[in-house]
PDB file of C-alpha atoms in Angstrom:
ATOM      1  CA  ARG A  15      -0.922   9.736 -20.393  1.00 60.00           C
ATOM      2  CA  GLU A  16      -3.017   8.635 -17.532  1.00 85.00           C
ATOM      3  CA  ARG A  17      -1.532   8.456 -13.979  1.00 93.00           C
ATOM      4  CA  LEU A  18      -1.171   5.153 -12.247  1.00 96.00           C
ATOM      5  CA  CYS A  19      -1.580   4.225  -8.561  1.00 97.00           C
ATOM      6  CA  VAL A  20      -1.536   1.248  -6.365  1.00 97.00           C
ATOM      7  CA  VAL A  21      -4.501  -0.147  -4.565  1.00 97.00           C
ATOM      8  CA  LEU A  22      -3.585  -2.275  -1.489  1.00 96.00           C
ATOM      9  CA  ASN A  23      -6.291  -4.731  -0.473  1.00 93.00           C
ATOM     10  CA  ASN A  24      -7.098  -6.516   2.824  1.00 91.00           C
ATOM     11  CA  GLN A  25      -5.944  -3.926   5.195  1.00 92.00           C
ATOM     12  CA  HIS A  26      -7.175  -3.843   8.885  1.00 92.00           C
ATOM     13  CA  GLU A  27      -9.032  -0.603   9.611  1.00 94.00           C
ATOM     14  CA  ILE A  28      -7.195  -0.308  12.938  1.00 95.00           C
ATOM     15  CA  ARG A  29      -3.852  -0.389  11.131  1.00 95.00           C
ATOM     16  CA  ILE A  30      -4.939   2.307   8.678  1.00 96.00           C
ATOM     17  CA  LYS A  31      -6.162   4.388  11.594  1.00 96.00           C
ATOM     18  CA  GLU A  32      -2.835   4.039  13.458  1.00 97.00           C
ATOM     19  CA  PHE A  33      -0.833   4.945  10.370  1.00 97.00           C
ATOM     20  CA  THR A  34      -3.119   8.114   9.640  1.00 97.00           C
ATOM     21  CA  GLU A  35      -2.544   9.184  13.231  1.00 97.00           C
ATOM     22  CA  ARG A  36       1.182   8.729  13.027  1.00 96.00           C
ATOM     23  CA  CYS A  37       1.281  10.635   9.693  1.00 97.00           C
ATOM     24  CA  ALA A  38      -0.808  13.461  11.047  1.00 97.00           C
ATOM     25  CA  LYS A  39       2.000  14.103  13.567  1.00 97.00           C
ATOM     26  CA  ASP A  40       4.686  13.805  10.817  1.00 97.00           C
ATOM     27  CA  PRO A  41       3.444  13.455   7.303  1.00 95.00           C
ATOM     28  CA  ALA A  42       6.952  12.706   5.874  1.00 94.00           C
ATOM     29  CA  ALA A  43       7.476   9.884   8.436  1.00 93.00           C
ATOM     30  CA  TYR A  44       7.607   6.402   6.738  1.00 97.00           C
ATOM     31  CA  VAL A  45       5.279   3.640   7.877  1.00 97.00           C
ATOM     32  CA  VAL A  46       5.506   0.009   6.557  1.00 97.00           C
ATOM     33  CA  PHE A  47       2.581  -2.009   5.237  1.00 96.00           C
ATOM     34  CA  GLN A  48       3.126  -5.731   4.965  1.00 95.00           C
ATOM     35  CA  PRO A  49       0.791  -7.289   2.315  1.00 91.00           C
ATOM     36  CA  TYR A  50      -0.357 -10.717   2.787  1.00 84.00           C
ATOM     37  CA  THR A  51       1.410 -12.560  -0.104  1.00 87.00           C
ATOM     38  CA  ALA A  52       4.463 -14.776  -0.554  1.00 84.00           C
ATOM     39  CA  ARG A  53       4.985 -13.566  -4.080  1.00 88.00           C
ATOM     40  CA  ARG A  54       7.178 -10.493  -5.047  1.00 90.00           C
ATOM     41  CA  LEU A  55       5.155  -7.528  -6.027  1.00 94.00           C
ATOM     42  CA  ARG A  56       6.740  -7.047  -9.475  1.00 92.00           C
ATOM     43  CA  SER A  57       4.189  -4.809 -11.157  1.00 94.00           C
ATOM     44  CA  VAL A  58       4.426  -2.419  -8.138  1.00 95.00           C
ATOM     45  CA  SER A  59       8.093  -2.400  -8.173  1.00 94.00           C
ATOM     46  CA  LYS A  60       8.150  -1.769 -12.024  1.00 94.00           C
ATOM     47  CA  LEU A  61       5.723   1.081 -11.577  1.00 95.00           C
ATOM     48  CA  LEU A  62       7.948   2.766  -8.855  1.00 94.00           C
ATOM     49  CA  LEU A  63      11.043   2.380 -11.167  1.00 93.00           C
ATOM     50  CA  SER A  64       9.276   3.814 -14.143  1.00 93.00           C
ATOM     51  CA  SER A  65       7.374   6.662 -12.495  1.00 92.00           C
ATOM     52  CA  ALA A  66       8.560  10.239 -12.696  1.00 86.00           C
ATOM     53  CA  TYR A  67       6.062  11.281 -10.099  1.00 88.00           C
ATOM     54  CA  PRO A  68       5.230  10.155  -6.480  1.00 91.00           C
ATOM     55  CA  VAL A  69       3.007   7.050  -6.753  1.00 97.00           C
ATOM     56  CA  PRO A  70      -0.295   7.384  -4.851  1.00 98.00           C
ATOM     57  CA  ILE A  71      -1.279   4.323  -2.943  1.00 98.00           C
ATOM     58  CA  PHE A  72      -4.927   3.635  -1.652  1.00 98.00           C
ATOM     59  CA  PHE A  73      -5.980   1.436   1.083  1.00 97.00           C
ATOM     60  CA  VAL A  74      -8.897  -0.932   1.060  1.00 96.00           C
ATOM     61  CA  SER A  75     -10.339  -1.801   4.470  1.00 93.00           C
ATOM     62  CA  GLY A  76     -11.182  -5.411   5.254  1.00 90.00           C
ATOM     63  CA  ASN A  77     -11.002  -8.914   3.541  1.00 89.00           C
ATOM     64  CA  PHE A  78     -12.761  -8.608   0.210  1.00 91.00           C
ATOM     65  CA  GLY A  79     -13.318  -4.856   1.049  1.00 92.00           C
ATOM     66  CA  THR A  80     -15.478  -2.763  -1.115  1.00 95.00           C
ATOM     67  CA  GLU A  81     -14.264   0.699  -0.016  1.00 96.00           C
ATOM     68  CA  VAL A  82     -10.969   2.590  -0.234  1.00 97.00           C
ATOM     69  CA  ILE A  83     -10.724   4.554   3.058  1.00 97.00           C
ATOM     70  CA  ALA A  84      -7.291   6.219   2.981  1.00 98.00           C
ATOM     71  CA  ARG A  85      -4.371   7.176   0.664  1.00 98.00           C
ATOM     72  CA  GLY A  86      -0.671   7.708   0.997  1.00 98.00           C
ATOM     73  CA  ILE A  87       2.443   8.122  -1.149  1.00 98.00           C
ATOM     74  CA  LEU A  88       4.286   4.882  -1.980  1.00 98.00           C
ATOM     75  CA  HIS A  89       8.126   5.415  -1.863  1.00 96.00           C
ATOM     76  CA  SER A  90       9.491   1.942  -2.251  1.00 95.00           C
ATOM     77  CA  VAL A  91       8.846  -1.855  -2.179  1.00 95.00           C
ATOM     78  CA  GLU A  92      11.492  -3.821  -0.412  1.00 96.00           C
ATOM     79  CA  TYR A  93      11.713  -7.622  -1.133  1.00 95.00           C
ATOM     80  CA  ARG A  94      12.640  -9.621   2.054  1.00 95.00           C
ATOM     81  CA  PRO A  95      15.347 -11.877   0.696  1.00 94.00           C
ATOM     82  CA  GLU A  96      17.303  -8.760  -0.410  1.00 95.00           C
ATOM     83  CA  VAL A  97      16.889  -6.971   2.884  1.00 96.00           C
ATOM     84  CA  SER A  98      19.793  -6.926   5.385  1.00 97.00           C
ATOM     85  CA  VAL A  99      19.408  -7.799   9.019  1.00 95.00           C
ATOM     86  CA  GLN A 100      20.059  -4.213   9.917  1.00 97.00           C
ATOM     87  CA  ARG A 101      17.400  -3.053   7.542  1.00 97.00           C
ATOM     88  CA  LEU A 102      14.936  -5.510   8.990  1.00 96.00           C
ATOM     89  CA  ARG A 103      15.545  -3.951  12.367  1.00 95.00           C
ATOM     90  CA  GLU A 104      14.820  -0.487  10.970  1.00 96.00           C
ATOM     91  CA  ILE A 105      11.503  -1.880   9.244  1.00 97.00           C
ATOM     92  CA  GLN A 106      10.565  -3.353  12.665  1.00 96.00           C
ATOM     93  CA  ASP A 107      10.277   0.286  14.019  1.00 96.00           C
ATOM     94  CA  LEU A 108       7.946   1.317  11.145  1.00 97.00           C
ATOM     95  CA  ILE A 109       5.387  -1.481  11.093  1.00 97.00           C
ATOM     96  CA  SER A 110       2.043  -1.298  12.874  1.00 96.00           C
ATOM     97  CA  GLU A 111       1.832  -2.043  16.597  1.00 96.00           C
ATOM     98  CA  TYR A 112      -0.965  -4.509  15.475  1.00 95.00           C
ATOM     99  CA  ASP A 113       1.404  -6.445  13.351  1.00 94.00           C
ATOM    100  CA  GLU A 114       2.894  -9.623  14.939  1.00 90.00           C
ATOM    101  CA  GLY A 115       6.464  -8.694  14.057  1.00 93.00           C
ATOM    102  CA  VAL A 116       8.031  -8.530  10.524  1.00 94.00           C
ATOM    103  CA  TYR A 117       6.347 -11.294   8.655  1.00 93.00           C
ATOM    104  CA  ALA A 118       5.918 -10.111   5.028  1.00 94.00           C
ATOM    105  CA  THR A 119       7.734 -11.035   1.773  1.00 94.00           C
ATOM    106  CA  ASN A 120       7.285  -7.353   0.535  1.00 96.00           C
ATOM    107  CA  PHE A 121       7.480  -4.129   2.639  1.00 97.00           C
ATOM    108  CA  LEU A 122       5.817  -1.137   1.306  1.00 97.00           C
ATOM    109  CA  LEU A 123       7.262   2.195   2.511  1.00 97.00           C
ATOM    110  CA  VAL A 124       4.590   4.751   2.661  1.00 98.00           C
ATOM    111  CA  SER A 125       4.268   8.354   3.871  1.00 97.00           C
ATOM    112  CA  ASN A 126       1.450  10.865   4.084  1.00 97.00           C
ATOM    113  CA  VAL A 127      -1.225   8.391   5.001  1.00 98.00           C
ATOM    114  CA  THR A 128      -4.562  10.396   5.270  1.00 97.00           C
ATOM    115  CA  PRO A 129      -8.174   9.321   5.477  1.00 97.00           C
ATOM    116  CA  LEU A 130     -10.200  10.132   2.416  1.00 97.00           C
ATOM    117  CA  SER A 131     -12.844  12.632   3.025  1.00 95.00           C
ATOM    118  CA  SER A 132     -15.487  10.070   1.839  1.00 95.00           C
ATOM    119  CA  PRO A 133     -14.717   6.498   0.979  1.00 95.00           C
ATOM    120  CA  ALA A 134     -14.347   5.591  -2.600  1.00 96.00           C
ATOM    121  CA  SER A 135     -15.713   2.311  -4.094  1.00 96.00           C
ATOM    122  CA  VAL A 136     -13.069  -0.113  -5.372  1.00 96.00           C
ATOM    123  CA  THR A 137     -15.024  -0.142  -8.803  1.00 96.00           C
ATOM    124  CA  GLU A 138     -13.883   3.509  -9.346  1.00 96.00           C
ATOM    125  CA  PHE A 139     -10.449   2.089  -9.938  1.00 97.00           C
ATOM    126  CA  VAL A 140      -9.585   0.561 -13.292  1.00 96.00           C
ATOM    127  CA  LYS A 141      -6.880  -2.043 -13.495  1.00 96.00           C
ATOM    128  CA  LYS A 142      -3.984  -1.302 -15.764  1.00 95.00           C
ATOM    129  CA  SER A 143      -3.550  -5.110 -16.625  1.00 95.00           C
ATOM    130  CA  ASP A 144      -6.827  -5.571 -18.304  1.00 95.00           C
ATOM    131  CA  GLY A 145      -8.801  -2.271 -18.267  1.00 95.00           C
ATOM    132  CA  LYS A 146     -11.550  -3.609 -16.159  1.00 96.00           C
ATOM    133  CA  PRO A 147     -12.918  -2.020 -12.982  1.00 96.00           C
ATOM    134  CA  LEU A 148     -11.463  -3.386  -9.898  1.00 96.00           C
ATOM    135  CA  LYS A 149     -13.652  -5.738  -7.707  1.00 94.00           C
ATOM    136  CA  PRO A 150     -13.309  -6.752  -4.190  1.00 93.00           C
ATOM    137  CA  SER A 151     -10.343  -8.997  -4.117  1.00 89.00           C
ATOM    138  CA  ARG A 152      -7.639 -10.686  -2.113  1.00 85.00           C
ATOM    139  CA  THR A 153      -5.012  -9.680  -4.669  1.00 89.00           C
ATOM    140  CA  PRO A 154      -2.631  -7.773  -2.377  1.00 91.00           C
ATOM    141  CA  ALA A 155      -1.490  -4.937  -4.490  1.00 94.00           C
ATOM    142  CA  ILE A 156      -2.964  -3.921  -7.926  1.00 95.00           C
ATOM    143  CA  VAL A 157      -1.728  -1.273 -10.285  1.00 97.00           C
ATOM    144  CA  CYS A 158      -4.624   0.912 -11.425  1.00 97.00           C
ATOM    145  CA  TYR A 159      -5.464   4.066 -13.330  1.00 96.00           C
ATOM    146  CA  LEU A 160      -5.901   6.949 -10.864  1.00 96.00           C
ATOM    147  CA  PRO A 161      -9.569   7.998 -10.696  1.00 95.00           C
ATOM    148  CA  ALA A 162      -9.847  11.736 -11.808  1.00 92.00           C
ATOM    149  CA  ARG A 163     -11.789  12.659  -8.572  1.00 92.00           C
ATOM    150  CA  LEU A 164      -8.860  11.315  -6.411  1.00 94.00           C
ATOM    151  CA  ALA A 165      -6.056  12.866  -8.447  1.00 90.00           C
TER     152      ALA A 165
END
């Protein structure tokens, strides 16, 4: 069975750089990505629940970005309506200094954010939903098959 991963689109390069620097100091430390969507990321949550292995997550730089520039390990997706006030305070400490507060519907808890040695084209990733190569997109988070060279 092929391994799956998540591709997170529309990420600011400066946020990715900040998180790679944070994780370089402490790889196991969590950081929180806040995807731009009001919808619950059900396919990503489902993947996490069904996966017997750590789920790799890859980050696309820029709006309609064409390149994946970093990777990490996705630990959980928290859905804002289910998050306590106390938990929101904890999440506040894990978001990027470039984020304007806690604003998202979904919070992706990630560790081990590292830059790729060379960027990967988004087209190297094949979507689980329809078996087609990924294209530059605004879809926030997409479940894909993990490309062999990035496994």
